[in-house]
PDB file of C-alpha atoms in Angstrom:
ATOM      1  CA  MET A   1     -25.151 -41.080 -50.102  1.00  0.00           C
ATOM      2  CA  LYS A   2     -23.510 -43.349 -47.530  1.00  0.00           C
ATOM      3  CA  LYS A   3     -20.027 -42.563 -48.868  1.00  0.00           C
ATOM      4  CA  LYS A   4     -20.653 -38.800 -48.615  1.00  0.00           C
ATOM      5  CA  PHE A   5     -21.756 -39.193 -44.996  1.00  0.00           C
ATOM      6  CA  ILE A   6     -18.597 -41.139 -44.105  1.00  0.00           C
ATOM      7  CA  LYS A   7     -16.402 -38.509 -45.745  1.00  0.00           C
ATOM      8  CA  ALA A   8     -18.173 -35.719 -43.854  1.00  0.00           C
ATOM      9  CA  VAL A   9     -17.707 -37.481 -40.530  1.00  0.00           C
ATOM     10  CA  ALA A  10     -14.050 -38.135 -41.310  1.00  0.00           C
ATOM     11  CA  GLY A  11     -13.581 -34.465 -42.167  1.00  0.00           C
ATOM     12  CA  CYS A  12     -15.156 -33.389 -38.870  1.00  0.00           C
ATOM     13  CA  ASN A  13     -12.942 -35.803 -36.934  1.00  0.00           C
ATOM     14  CA  THR A  14      -9.881 -34.433 -38.661  1.00  0.00           C
ATOM     15  CA  LEU A  15     -10.843 -30.881 -37.725  1.00  0.00           C
ATOM     16  CA  LEU A  16     -11.544 -31.971 -34.155  1.00  0.00           C
ATOM     17  CA  VAL A  17      -8.131 -33.608 -33.814  1.00  0.00           C
ATOM     18  CA  LEU A  18      -6.413 -30.561 -35.297  1.00  0.00           C
ATOM     19  CA  GLY A  19      -8.323 -28.290 -32.914  1.00  0.00           C
ATOM     20  CA  ILE A  20      -7.293 -30.309 -29.871  1.00  0.00           C
ATOM     21  CA  ALA A  21      -3.680 -30.391 -31.037  1.00  0.00           C
ATOM     22  CA  MET A  22      -3.646 -26.621 -31.480  1.00  0.00           C
ATOM     23  CA  LEU A  23      -5.229 -26.137 -28.053  1.00  0.00           C
ATOM     24  CA  VAL A  24      -2.677 -28.356 -26.338  1.00  0.00           C
ATOM     25  CA  SER A  25       0.198 -26.770 -28.228  1.00  0.00           C
ATOM     26  CA  SER A  26      -0.810 -23.219 -27.318  1.00  0.00           C
ATOM     27  CA  CYS A  27      -1.582 -24.133 -23.729  1.00  0.00           C
ATOM     28  CA  CYS A  28       1.605 -26.043 -23.083  1.00  0.00           C
ATOM     29  CA  CYS A  29       3.955 -23.673 -24.903  1.00  0.00           C
ATOM     30  CA  GLY A  30       5.365 -26.323 -27.212  1.00  0.00           C
ATOM     31  CA  SER A  31       5.859 -29.022 -24.550  1.00  0.00           C
ATOM     32  CA  THR A  32       4.586 -32.594 -24.774  1.00  0.00           C
ATOM     33  CA  ILE A  33       0.847 -33.343 -24.597  1.00  0.00           C
ATOM     34  CA  PHE A  34      -0.444 -33.943 -21.062  1.00  0.00           C
ATOM     35  CA  ASP A  35      -3.262 -36.204 -20.020  1.00  0.00           C
ATOM     36  CA  ASP A  36      -4.771 -33.405 -17.925  1.00  0.00           C
ATOM     37  CA  LEU A  37      -5.117 -30.224 -19.961  1.00  0.00           C
ATOM     38  CA  ASN A  38      -5.953 -28.244 -16.796  1.00  0.00           C
ATOM     39  CA  LYS A  39      -2.324 -28.599 -15.663  1.00  0.00           C
ATOM     40  CA  CYS A  40      -0.810 -26.785 -18.621  1.00  0.00           C
ATOM     41  CA  GLY A  41       1.737 -24.292 -17.243  1.00  0.00           C
ATOM     42  CA  LYS A  42      -0.069 -21.811 -15.069  1.00  0.00           C
ATOM     43  CA  VAL A  43       0.787 -19.853 -11.938  1.00  0.00           C
ATOM     44  CA  THR A  44      -2.104 -18.772  -9.741  1.00  0.00           C
ATOM     45  CA  LEU A  45      -1.610 -16.059  -7.113  1.00  0.00           C
ATOM     46  CA  HIS A  46      -4.217 -15.436  -4.446  1.00  0.00           C
ATOM     47  CA  PHE A  47      -3.942 -12.125  -2.602  1.00  0.00           C
ATOM     48  CA  ARG A  48      -5.206 -11.399   0.880  1.00  0.00           C
ATOM     49  CA  TYR A  49      -4.867  -8.762   3.576  1.00  0.00           C
ATOM     50  CA  VAL A  50      -4.867 -10.242   7.071  1.00  0.00           C
ATOM     51  CA  ARG A  51      -4.639  -7.685   9.876  1.00  0.00           C
ATOM     52  CA  LEU A  52      -4.981 -10.176  12.748  1.00  0.00           C
ATOM     53  CA  ALA A  53      -6.796 -13.395  11.923  1.00  0.00           C
ATOM     54  CA  HIS A  54      -9.216 -12.750   9.056  1.00  0.00           C
ATOM     55  CA  ASP A  55      -8.850 -11.724   5.429  1.00  0.00           C
ATOM     56  CA  GLU A  56     -10.060  -8.128   5.050  1.00  0.00           C
ATOM     57  CA  TYR A  57      -9.116  -7.672   1.402  1.00  0.00           C
ATOM     58  CA  SER A  58     -12.654  -6.841   0.260  1.00  0.00           C
ATOM     59  CA  SER A  59     -12.977  -3.895   2.664  1.00  0.00           C
ATOM     60  CA  GLN A  60      -9.427  -2.540   2.254  1.00  0.00           C
ATOM     61  CA  VAL A  61      -8.269  -3.067  -1.347  1.00  0.00           C
ATOM     62  CA  SER A  62     -10.133  -1.896  -4.438  1.00  0.00           C
ATOM     63  CA  LEU A  63      -7.458  -1.999  -7.137  1.00  0.00           C
ATOM     64  CA  MET A  64      -4.234  -3.894  -7.802  1.00  0.00           C
ATOM     65  CA  ARG A  65      -1.492  -3.555 -10.410  1.00  0.00           C
ATOM     66  CA  HIS A  66       0.969  -6.392 -11.022  1.00  0.00           C
ATOM     67  CA  PHE A  67       4.445  -6.031 -12.585  1.00  0.00           C
ATOM     68  CA  ILE A  68       6.553  -9.052 -13.661  1.00  0.00           C
ATOM     69  CA  PHE A  69      10.377  -9.019 -13.802  1.00  0.00           C
ATOM     70  CA  ASP A  70      12.662 -11.837 -14.952  1.00  0.00           C
ATOM     71  CA  SER A  71      15.608 -13.369 -13.075  1.00  0.00           C
ATOM     72  CA  HIS A  72      17.913 -10.601 -14.383  1.00  0.00           C
ATOM     73  CA  GLY A  73      15.631  -7.872 -13.057  1.00  0.00           C
ATOM     74  CA  ASN A  74      14.322  -6.911 -16.490  1.00  0.00           C
ATOM     75  CA  PHE A  75      10.710  -5.781 -16.725  1.00  0.00           C
ATOM     76  CA  VAL A  76       8.646  -8.284 -18.685  1.00  0.00           C
ATOM     77  CA  ARG A  77       5.060  -7.025 -18.600  1.00  0.00           C
ATOM     78  CA  GLU A  78       2.221  -5.725 -16.448  1.00  0.00           C
ATOM     79  CA  GLU A  79      -0.600  -8.126 -15.631  1.00  0.00           C
ATOM     80  CA  ARG A  80      -4.054  -6.565 -15.451  1.00  0.00           C
ATOM     81  CA  GLN A  81      -6.349  -7.353 -12.569  1.00  0.00           C
ATOM     82  CA  ASN A  82      -9.331  -9.537 -13.412  1.00  0.00           C
ATOM     83  CA  MET A  83     -12.222  -7.613 -11.883  1.00  0.00           C
ATOM     84  CA  ALA A  84     -14.434 -10.714 -12.051  1.00  0.00           C
ATOM     85  CA  SER A  85     -12.117 -12.374  -9.502  1.00  0.00           C
ATOM     86  CA  PRO A  86     -10.036  -9.445  -8.156  1.00  0.00           C
ATOM     87  CA  GLN A  87      -8.120 -11.402  -5.496  1.00  0.00           C
ATOM     88  CA  THR A  88      -6.839 -14.023  -7.944  1.00  0.00           C
ATOM     89  CA  LEU A  89      -4.248 -13.554 -10.674  1.00  0.00           C
ATOM     90  CA  ARG A  90      -3.479 -16.299 -13.210  1.00  0.00           C
ATOM     91  CA  ILE A  91      -0.233 -16.088 -15.157  1.00  0.00           C
ATOM     92  CA  ASN A  92       0.661 -18.150 -18.233  1.00  0.00           C
ATOM     93  CA  ASN A  93       2.560 -17.898 -21.493  1.00  0.00           C
ATOM     94  CA  LEU A  94       5.958 -17.171 -19.957  1.00  0.00           C
ATOM     95  CA  PRO A  95       9.269 -18.795 -20.864  1.00  0.00           C
ATOM     96  CA  GLY A  96      10.392 -21.230 -18.191  1.00  0.00           C
ATOM     97  CA  GLY A  97      12.480 -19.611 -15.461  1.00  0.00           C
ATOM     98  CA  LYS A  98      12.476 -17.543 -12.277  1.00  0.00           C
ATOM     99  CA  TYR A  99      10.449 -14.356 -11.918  1.00  0.00           C
ATOM    100  CA  THR A 100       9.507 -11.663  -9.399  1.00  0.00           C
ATOM    101  CA  ILE A 101       6.084 -10.058  -9.390  1.00  0.00           C
ATOM    102  CA  ILE A 102       5.523  -6.713  -7.638  1.00  0.00           C
ATOM    103  CA  THR A 103       1.961  -5.819  -6.665  1.00  0.00           C
ATOM    104  CA  VAL A 104       0.782  -2.347  -5.642  1.00  0.00           C
ATOM    105  CA  GLY A 105      -2.738  -1.891  -4.278  1.00  0.00           C
ATOM    106  CA  ASN A 106      -4.973   1.210  -4.499  1.00  0.00           C
ATOM    107  CA  ALA A 107      -2.469   3.377  -6.395  1.00  0.00           C
ATOM    108  CA  THR A 108      -3.936   5.773  -8.967  1.00  0.00           C
ATOM    109  CA  PRO A 109      -2.168   8.478 -11.029  1.00  0.00           C
ATOM    110  CA  LEU A 110      -4.110  11.130  -9.134  1.00  0.00           C
ATOM    111  CA  ALA A 111      -1.996  10.800  -5.974  1.00  0.00           C
ATOM    112  CA  THR A 112       0.666   8.135  -6.555  1.00  0.00           C
ATOM    113  CA  PHE A 113       3.510   8.125  -9.071  1.00  0.00           C
ATOM    114  CA  LEU A 114       4.873   4.801 -10.369  1.00  0.00           C
ATOM    115  CA  ASN A 115       7.722   5.224 -12.828  1.00  0.00           C
ATOM    116  CA  LYS A 116       6.931   4.121 -16.377  1.00  0.00           C
ATOM    117  CA  LEU A 117       8.300   0.683 -17.235  1.00  0.00           C
ATOM    118  CA  THR A 118       9.485  -0.458 -20.672  1.00  0.00           C
ATOM    119  CA  PRO A 119       9.853  -4.214 -21.369  1.00  0.00           C
ATOM    120  CA  GLN A 120      13.491  -5.427 -21.396  1.00  0.00           C
ATOM    121  CA  HIS A 121      14.763  -1.910 -20.675  1.00  0.00           C
ATOM    122  CA  SER A 122      13.404  -1.012 -17.235  1.00  0.00           C
ATOM    123  CA  LYS A 123      15.034  -2.630 -14.187  1.00  0.00           C
ATOM    124  CA  LEU A 124      13.539  -3.869 -10.942  1.00  0.00           C
ATOM    125  CA  ASN A 125      16.136  -1.978  -8.893  1.00  0.00           C
ATOM    126  CA  ASP A 126      14.919   1.269 -10.456  1.00  0.00           C
ATOM    127  CA  PHE A 127      11.228   0.638  -9.759  1.00  0.00           C
ATOM    128  CA  HIS A 128       9.838   3.053  -7.198  1.00  0.00           C
ATOM    129  CA  LEU A 129       6.683   4.688  -5.887  1.00  0.00           C
ATOM    130  CA  ALA A 130       6.294   8.317  -4.836  1.00  0.00           C
ATOM    131  CA  LEU A 131       3.579  10.733  -3.764  1.00  0.00           C
ATOM    132  CA  ASN A 132       2.580  13.481  -6.181  1.00  0.00           C
ATOM    133  CA  ALA A 133       3.257  17.127  -5.358  1.00  0.00           C
ATOM    134  CA  GLN A 134       0.541  19.745  -5.118  1.00  0.00           C
ATOM    135  CA  ALA A 135       0.277  22.421  -7.784  1.00  0.00           C
ATOM    136  CA  ASP A 136       2.572  24.815  -5.871  1.00  0.00           C
ATOM    137  CA  ASN A 137       5.289  22.100  -5.574  1.00  0.00           C
ATOM    138  CA  THR A 138       5.981  23.180  -1.972  1.00  0.00           C
ATOM    139  CA  SER A 139       3.850  20.518  -0.319  1.00  0.00           C
ATOM    140  CA  PHE A 140       2.270  17.206  -1.216  1.00  0.00           C
ATOM    141  CA  ASP A 141      -1.176  15.692  -1.252  1.00  0.00           C
ATOM    142  CA  GLN A 142      -1.846  13.003   1.283  1.00  0.00           C
ATOM    143  CA  SER A 143      -1.310   9.386   0.360  1.00  0.00           C
ATOM    144  CA  GLU A 144      -3.842   6.891  -0.866  1.00  0.00           C
ATOM    145  CA  GLN A 145      -4.388   3.820   1.297  1.00  0.00           C
ATOM    146  CA  LEU A 146      -1.619   1.814  -0.347  1.00  0.00           C
ATOM    147  CA  PHE A 147      -0.713  -1.882  -0.134  1.00  0.00           C
ATOM    148  CA  TRP A 148       2.286  -3.827  -1.450  1.00  0.00           C
ATOM    149  CA  ASN A 149       3.513  -7.373  -2.016  1.00  0.00           C
ATOM    150  CA  TYR A 150       6.270  -9.153  -3.863  1.00  0.00           C
ATOM    151  CA  ARG A 151       6.424 -12.814  -4.805  1.00  0.00           C
ATOM    152  CA  GLU A 152       9.236 -14.788  -6.363  1.00  0.00           C
ATOM    153  CA  PHE A 153       8.144 -17.796  -8.396  1.00  0.00           C
ATOM    154  CA  THR A 154       9.479 -20.280 -10.934  1.00  0.00           C
ATOM    155  CA  TYR A 155       7.452 -20.725 -14.100  1.00  0.00           C
ATOM    156  CA  ASN A 156       7.451 -24.289 -15.402  1.00  0.00           C
ATOM    157  CA  PRO A 157       5.353 -24.898 -18.546  1.00  0.00           C
ATOM    158  CA  ALA A 158       4.703 -28.464 -17.398  1.00  0.00           C
ATOM    159  CA  ILE A 159       3.053 -27.855 -14.036  1.00  0.00           C
ATOM    160  CA  GLU A 160       0.471 -25.719 -12.275  1.00  0.00           C
ATOM    161  CA  GLN A 161       1.442 -23.770  -9.151  1.00  0.00           C
ATOM    162  CA  HIS A 162      -0.489 -21.834  -6.501  1.00  0.00           C
ATOM    163  CA  TYR A 163       0.792 -19.140  -4.125  1.00  0.00           C
ATOM    164  CA  GLU A 164      -0.754 -17.213  -1.234  1.00  0.00           C
ATOM    165  CA  CYS A 165       0.350 -13.552  -1.257  1.00  0.00           C
ATOM    166  CA  ASP A 166       0.021 -11.382   1.840  1.00  0.00           C
ATOM    167  CA  LEU A 167      -0.390  -7.691   1.095  1.00  0.00           C
ATOM    168  CA  ALA A 168       1.350  -5.296   3.493  1.00  0.00           C
ATOM    169  CA  ASN A 169      -0.175  -2.002   4.609  1.00  0.00           C
ATOM    170  CA  ILE A 170       2.244   0.727   3.454  1.00  0.00           C
ATOM    171  CA  HIS A 171       0.392   3.854   4.579  1.00  0.00           C
ATOM    172  CA  CYS A 172      -0.185   5.608   7.909  1.00  0.00           C
ATOM    173  CA  HIS A 173      -3.247   7.350   9.362  1.00  0.00           C
ATOM    174  CA  LEU A 174      -2.755  10.270  11.757  1.00  0.00           C
ATOM    175  CA  ILE A 175      -6.128  11.241  13.261  1.00  0.00           C
ATOM    176  CA  PHE A 176      -6.153  14.382  15.386  1.00  0.00           C
ATOM    177  CA  GLU A 177      -8.262  16.822  17.343  1.00  0.00           C
ATOM    178  CA  ILE A 178      -6.900  20.297  18.100  1.00  0.00           C
ATOM    179  CA  SER A 179      -8.425  22.521  20.763  1.00  0.00           C
ATOM    180  CA  TRP A 180      -7.491  25.708  22.639  1.00  0.00           C
ATOM    181  CA  GLN A 181      -7.325  26.242  26.391  1.00  0.00           C
ATOM    182  CA  SER A 182      -9.348  29.442  25.890  1.00  0.00           C
ATOM    183  CA  VAL A 183     -10.665  30.285  22.416  1.00  0.00           C
ATOM    184  CA  PRO A 184      -9.184  29.959  18.907  1.00  0.00           C
ATOM    185  CA  PRO A 185      -7.595  33.187  17.640  1.00  0.00           C
ATOM    186  CA  HIS A 186      -9.395  33.039  14.268  1.00  0.00           C
ATOM    187  CA  ALA A 187     -12.498  31.596  12.654  1.00  0.00           C
ATOM    188  CA  GLY A 188     -12.501  29.794   9.325  1.00  0.00           C
ATOM    189  CA  ASN A 189      -9.906  27.507   7.734  1.00  0.00           C
ATOM    190  CA  TYR A 190      -6.616  26.515   9.340  1.00  0.00           C
ATOM    191  CA  ARG A 191      -3.824  24.565   7.658  1.00  0.00           C
ATOM    192  CA  ILE A 192      -2.158  21.529   9.199  1.00  0.00           C
ATOM    193  CA  GLU A 193       1.393  20.738   8.062  1.00  0.00           C
ATOM    194  CA  LEU A 194       3.170  17.416   8.638  1.00  0.00           C
ATOM    195  CA  SER A 195       6.884  17.511   7.802  1.00  0.00           C
ATOM    196  CA  ASN A 196       9.697  14.915   7.722  1.00  0.00           C
ATOM    197  CA  LEU A 197       7.466  12.424   5.934  1.00  0.00           C
ATOM    198  CA  THR A 198       8.709   9.832   3.456  1.00  0.00           C
ATOM    199  CA  GLN A 199       8.158  10.806  -0.173  1.00  0.00           C
ATOM    200  CA  GLY A 200       8.423   7.325  -1.684  1.00  0.00           C
ATOM    201  CA  TYR A 201       9.556   3.710  -1.580  1.00  0.00           C
ATOM    202  CA  SER A 202      11.980   1.548  -3.481  1.00  0.00           C
ATOM    203  CA  LEU A 203       9.872  -1.385  -4.694  1.00  0.00           C
ATOM    204  CA  ALA A 204      12.819  -3.730  -5.287  1.00  0.00           C
ATOM    205  CA  PRO A 205      12.449  -6.534  -2.701  1.00  0.00           C
ATOM    206  CA  ASN A 206      16.201  -6.877  -2.111  1.00  0.00           C
ATOM    207  CA  ASN A 207      16.046  -3.395  -0.541  1.00  0.00           C
ATOM    208  CA  SER A 208      13.320  -4.400   1.929  1.00  0.00           C
ATOM    209  CA  LEU A 209      14.637  -4.204   5.478  1.00  0.00           C
ATOM    210  CA  LEU A 210      11.492  -4.651   7.568  1.00  0.00           C
ATOM    211  CA  ALA A 211       9.254  -7.693   8.152  1.00  0.00           C
ATOM    212  CA  ILE A 212       6.575  -8.037  10.838  1.00  0.00           C
ATOM    213  CA  GLU A 213       4.946 -11.285  11.880  1.00  0.00           C
ATOM    214  CA  VAL A 214       1.170 -10.783  11.899  1.00  0.00           C
ATOM    215  CA  ASN A 215      -0.119 -14.270  12.661  1.00  0.00           C
ATOM    216  CA  ARG A 216       2.303 -17.049  13.596  1.00  0.00           C
ATOM    217  CA  LYS A 217      -0.359 -19.758  13.565  1.00  0.00           C
ATOM    218  CA  LEU A 218      -1.313 -18.949   9.982  1.00  0.00           C
ATOM    219  CA  GLY A 219       2.298 -18.246   8.982  1.00  0.00           C
ATOM    220  CA  ILE A 220       1.551 -14.674   7.912  1.00  0.00           C
ATOM    221  CA  THR A 221       4.364 -12.125   7.770  1.00  0.00           C
ATOM    222  CA  HIS A 222       4.098  -8.701   6.177  1.00  0.00           C
ATOM    223  CA  ILE A 223       7.178  -7.398   4.370  1.00  0.00           C
ATOM    224  CA  PHE A 224       7.562  -3.670   3.736  1.00  0.00           C
ATOM    225  CA  PRO A 225       9.374  -1.729   0.984  1.00  0.00           C
ATOM    226  CA  ASN A 226      12.392   0.415   1.784  1.00  0.00           C
ATOM    227  CA  HIS A 227      11.881   4.145   2.419  1.00  0.00           C
ATOM    228  CA  ALA A 228      13.504   6.584   0.011  1.00  0.00           C
ATOM    229  CA  GLU A 229      15.805   9.229   1.471  1.00  0.00           C
ATOM    230  CA  ASN A 230      13.756  12.252   0.379  1.00  0.00           C
ATOM    231  CA  THR A 231      11.316  13.730   2.885  1.00  0.00           C
ATOM    232  CA  ILE A 232       8.325  15.964   2.202  1.00  0.00           C
ATOM    233  CA  THR A 233       5.615  18.066   3.839  1.00  0.00           C
ATOM    234  CA  ILE A 234       1.944  17.178   3.519  1.00  0.00           C
ATOM    235  CA  SER A 235      -0.532  19.965   4.198  1.00  0.00           C
ATOM    236  CA  LYS A 236      -4.295  19.917   4.619  1.00  0.00           C
ATOM    237  CA  ASN A 237      -6.892  22.626   5.213  1.00  0.00           C
ATOM    238  CA  ILE A 238      -9.255  22.039   8.137  1.00  0.00           C
ATOM    239  CA  SER A 239     -12.329  24.122   8.992  1.00  0.00           C
ATOM    240  CA  LEU A 240     -12.863  25.197  12.577  1.00  0.00           C
ATOM    241  CA  PHE A 241     -15.993  23.664  14.085  1.00  0.00           C
ATOM    242  CA  ASP A 242     -17.168  24.070  17.675  1.00  0.00           C
ATOM    243  CA  HIS A 243     -13.814  25.721  18.529  1.00  0.00           C
ATOM    244  CA  ARG A 244     -11.935  22.574  17.422  1.00  0.00           C
ATOM    245  CA  LEU A 245     -10.069  21.249  14.417  1.00  0.00           C
ATOM    246  CA  ASN A 246     -10.719  17.603  13.625  1.00  0.00           C
ATOM    247  CA  GLY A 247      -9.004  15.834  10.786  1.00  0.00           C
ATOM    248  CA  GLU A 248      -6.893  13.029   9.406  1.00  0.00           C
ATOM    249  CA  ILE A 249      -3.743  12.960   7.282  1.00  0.00           C
ATOM    250  CA  ILE A 250      -2.726   9.823   5.399  1.00  0.00           C
ATOM    251  CA  SER A 251       0.949   9.471   4.506  1.00  0.00           C
ATOM    252  CA  LEU A 252       3.447   6.737   3.786  1.00  0.00           C
ATOM    253  CA  ARG A 253       4.575   4.750   6.814  1.00  0.00           C
ATOM    254  CA  TYR A 254       6.485   6.297   9.700  1.00  0.00           C
ATOM    255  CA  ARG A 255       9.786   4.762  10.838  1.00  0.00           C
ATOM    256  CA  ASN A 256      11.312   4.736  14.305  1.00  0.00           C
ATOM    257  CA  ASN A 257      13.831   7.318  13.113  1.00  0.00           C
ATOM    258  CA  ARG A 258      11.417   9.214  10.857  1.00  0.00           C
ATOM    259  CA  ILE A 259       8.457  10.563  12.811  1.00  0.00           C
ATOM    260  CA  PRO A 260       6.929  13.817  11.545  1.00  0.00           C
ATOM    261  CA  THR A 261       6.706  17.295  12.979  1.00  0.00           C
ATOM    262  CA  PHE A 262       3.256  18.849  13.320  1.00  0.00           C
ATOM    263  CA  ARG A 263       2.405  22.528  12.831  1.00  0.00           C
ATOM    264  CA  VAL A 264      -0.826  24.545  12.845  1.00  0.00           C
ATOM    265  CA  MET A 265      -1.020  27.530  10.501  1.00  0.00           C
ATOM    266  CA  TYR A 266      -3.585  30.210   9.731  1.00  0.00           C
ATOM    267  CA  GLY A 267      -2.695  31.687   6.352  1.00  0.00           C
ATOM    268  CA  ASN A 268       0.931  32.777   6.780  1.00  0.00           C
ATOM    269  CA  GLU A 269       0.636  32.970  10.562  1.00  0.00           C
ATOM    270  CA  ALA A 270       2.180  30.143  12.574  1.00  0.00           C
ATOM    271  CA  ILE A 271      -0.262  29.200  15.336  1.00  0.00           C
ATOM    272  CA  THR A 272       2.237  26.685  16.766  1.00  0.00           C
ATOM    273  CA  LYS A 273       5.906  26.018  16.309  1.00  0.00           C
ATOM    274  CA  PRO A 274       6.801  22.777  14.522  1.00  0.00           C
ATOM    275  CA  LEU A 275       6.035  20.100  17.111  1.00  0.00           C
ATOM    276  CA  ASP A 276       8.420  17.137  17.020  1.00  0.00           C
ATOM    277  CA  LEU A 277       6.092  14.163  17.503  1.00  0.00           C
ATOM    278  CA  SER A 278       9.028  11.843  18.162  1.00  0.00           C
ATOM    279  CA  LYS A 279       9.020  13.140  21.752  1.00  0.00           C
ATOM    280  CA  PRO A 280       5.497  11.919  22.671  1.00  0.00           C
ATOM    281  CA  PHE A 281       5.956   8.764  20.564  1.00  0.00           C
ATOM    282  CA  LYS A 282       9.002   7.893  22.666  1.00  0.00           C
ATOM    283  CA  GLU A 283       7.175   8.793  25.890  1.00  0.00           C
ATOM    284  CA  TRP A 284       4.306   6.438  25.054  1.00  0.00           C
ATOM    285  CA  GLY A 285       6.430   3.620  23.622  1.00  0.00           C
ATOM    286  CA  TRP A 286       4.998   3.974  20.137  1.00  0.00           C
ATOM    287  CA  LYS A 287       7.451   2.277  17.763  1.00  0.00           C
ATOM    288  CA  PRO A 288       6.276   2.483  14.136  1.00  0.00           C
ATOM    289  CA  ASP A 289       8.634  -0.262  12.941  1.00  0.00           C
ATOM    290  CA  SER A 290       6.838  -2.791  15.141  1.00  0.00           C
ATOM    291  CA  ARG A 291       3.340  -1.998  13.847  1.00  0.00           C
ATOM    292  CA  ALA A 292       2.055  -3.752  10.738  1.00  0.00           C
ATOM    293  CA  GLU A 293      -0.823  -1.282  10.546  1.00  0.00           C
ATOM    294  CA  GLN A 294      -0.176   2.316  11.552  1.00  0.00           C
ATOM    295  CA  ILE A 295      -3.112   4.287  12.944  1.00  0.00           C
ATOM    296  CA  TYR A 296      -2.278   7.037  15.446  1.00  0.00           C
ATOM    297  CA  ARG A 297      -4.800   9.246  17.267  1.00  0.00           C
ATOM    298  CA  LEU A 298      -3.746  12.462  18.989  1.00  0.00           C
ATOM    299  CA  GLN A 299      -5.426  15.161  21.020  1.00  0.00           C
ATOM    300  CA  ILE A 300      -3.549  18.467  20.888  1.00  0.00           C
ATOM    301  CA  ARG A 301      -4.309  21.444  23.097  1.00  0.00           C
ATOM    302  CA  ILE A 302      -2.839  24.885  22.504  1.00  0.00           C
ATOM    303  CA  ASN A 303      -2.355  26.477  25.915  1.00  0.00           C
ATOM    304  CA  ASP A 304      -2.697  30.149  26.811  1.00  0.00           C
ATOM    305  CA  ASN A 305       1.040  30.426  27.593  1.00  0.00           C
ATOM    306  CA  GLY A 306       1.921  29.291  24.060  1.00  0.00           C
ATOM    307  CA  SER A 307       2.917  25.744  24.957  1.00  0.00           C
ATOM    308  CA  VAL A 308       1.201  22.710  23.417  1.00  0.00           C
ATOM    309  CA  THR A 309       0.058  19.578  25.230  1.00  0.00           C
ATOM    310  CA  VAL A 310      -0.215  16.310  23.284  1.00  0.00           C
ATOM    311  CA  ARG A 311      -1.791  13.098  24.490  1.00  0.00           C
ATOM    312  CA  PRO A 312      -3.131   9.848  22.980  1.00  0.00           C
ATOM    313  CA  TRP A 313      -6.747  10.032  21.898  1.00  0.00           C
ATOM    314  CA  ALA A 314      -8.834   6.934  22.508  1.00  0.00           C
ATOM    315  CA  GLU A 315     -10.919   5.890  19.510  1.00  0.00           C
ATOM    316  CA  GLY A 316     -14.447   7.212  19.765  1.00  0.00           C
ATOM    317  CA  SER A 317     -13.658   9.310  22.842  1.00  0.00           C
ATOM    318  CA  VAL A 318     -15.794  12.430  23.261  1.00  0.00           C
ATOM    319  CA  GLU A 319     -14.605  13.435  26.703  1.00  0.00           C
ATOM    320  CA  ASP A 320     -13.470  16.970  27.443  1.00  0.00           C
ATOM    321  CA  TRP A 321      -9.806  17.710  27.983  1.00  0.00           C
ATOM    322  CA  GLN A 322      -8.374  16.120  31.122  1.00  0.00           C
ATOM    323  CA  PRO A 323      -5.017  16.884  32.810  1.00  0.00           C
ATOM    324  CA  GLY A 324      -2.002  14.947  31.549  1.00  0.00           C
ATOM    325  CA  GLY A 325      -0.095  14.501  28.318  1.00  0.00           C
ATOM    326  CA  VAL A 326       3.290  15.558  26.984  1.00  0.00           C
ATOM    327  CA  VAL A 327       3.925  19.311  27.128  1.00  0.00           C
ATOM    328  CA  MET A 328       5.828  20.740  24.176  1.00  0.00           C
ATOM    329  CA  SER A 329       7.077  24.301  24.229  1.00  0.00           C
TER     330      SER A 329
END
């Protein structure tokens, strides 16, 4: 009886040793056994969105997709977000070497196109994002509230590494109120058209030309993807209420040299000419390339003589129209 017990214990010890060896081998990707198993090759990325001084990730970002490319720009794989800890991504089981990870926040197939990537065939330089067209293919749906980050890292199977990743805001809000000096010519739905808007971005970081320091004390800088050459029109139907049109159009970011034109339509009837918003932006010193977060508010009045007056609209303002503003014929 005693001999059987000793053999059973020996067998259990053998299995235990084999189990530990297999665990260490799989964790450390074939490298030597470490004293601290928690330090087996792992890269941890923590994502945040700091507008001024505080992390506002939880109120701004609901979804992230992560794409890994090797040092030659070849696509390796997509890492899925862990919804149990959505701000943290842990990467392991990679061959040692240098990598780039591209992260896109809040993009869904409904409004945002990301080109399909095939491992070892797709290239980082060809990776791009674009807005989806509406059914008529003449205009586009507005953008989702998109965010972006890239991080270069070196994967070493022998050590654990941690990186802070600052997401950049890559969308723009245009909030507007349209009124008439007298009365609107029609009741019902009007259509707002914004033209000369960016259709997409190149997501390759070597094409990024713009970086904005957000918080020097915390060392936070937001880096933005490069705008594609193609421009589009985004349209949105707005119902007249209390003789006014109130609405918001979300697009990709404006640039200093790419500020949209604004037009009010009623069916096929042009209520205004295309209004070049670069004129009032210049008048007010609004420079999109210097703003990490783009939110613009406009009040637009259509005058009886056919001209249009545009002025900044203070957030939460409910005052009636006052003299002033940029007059556009």
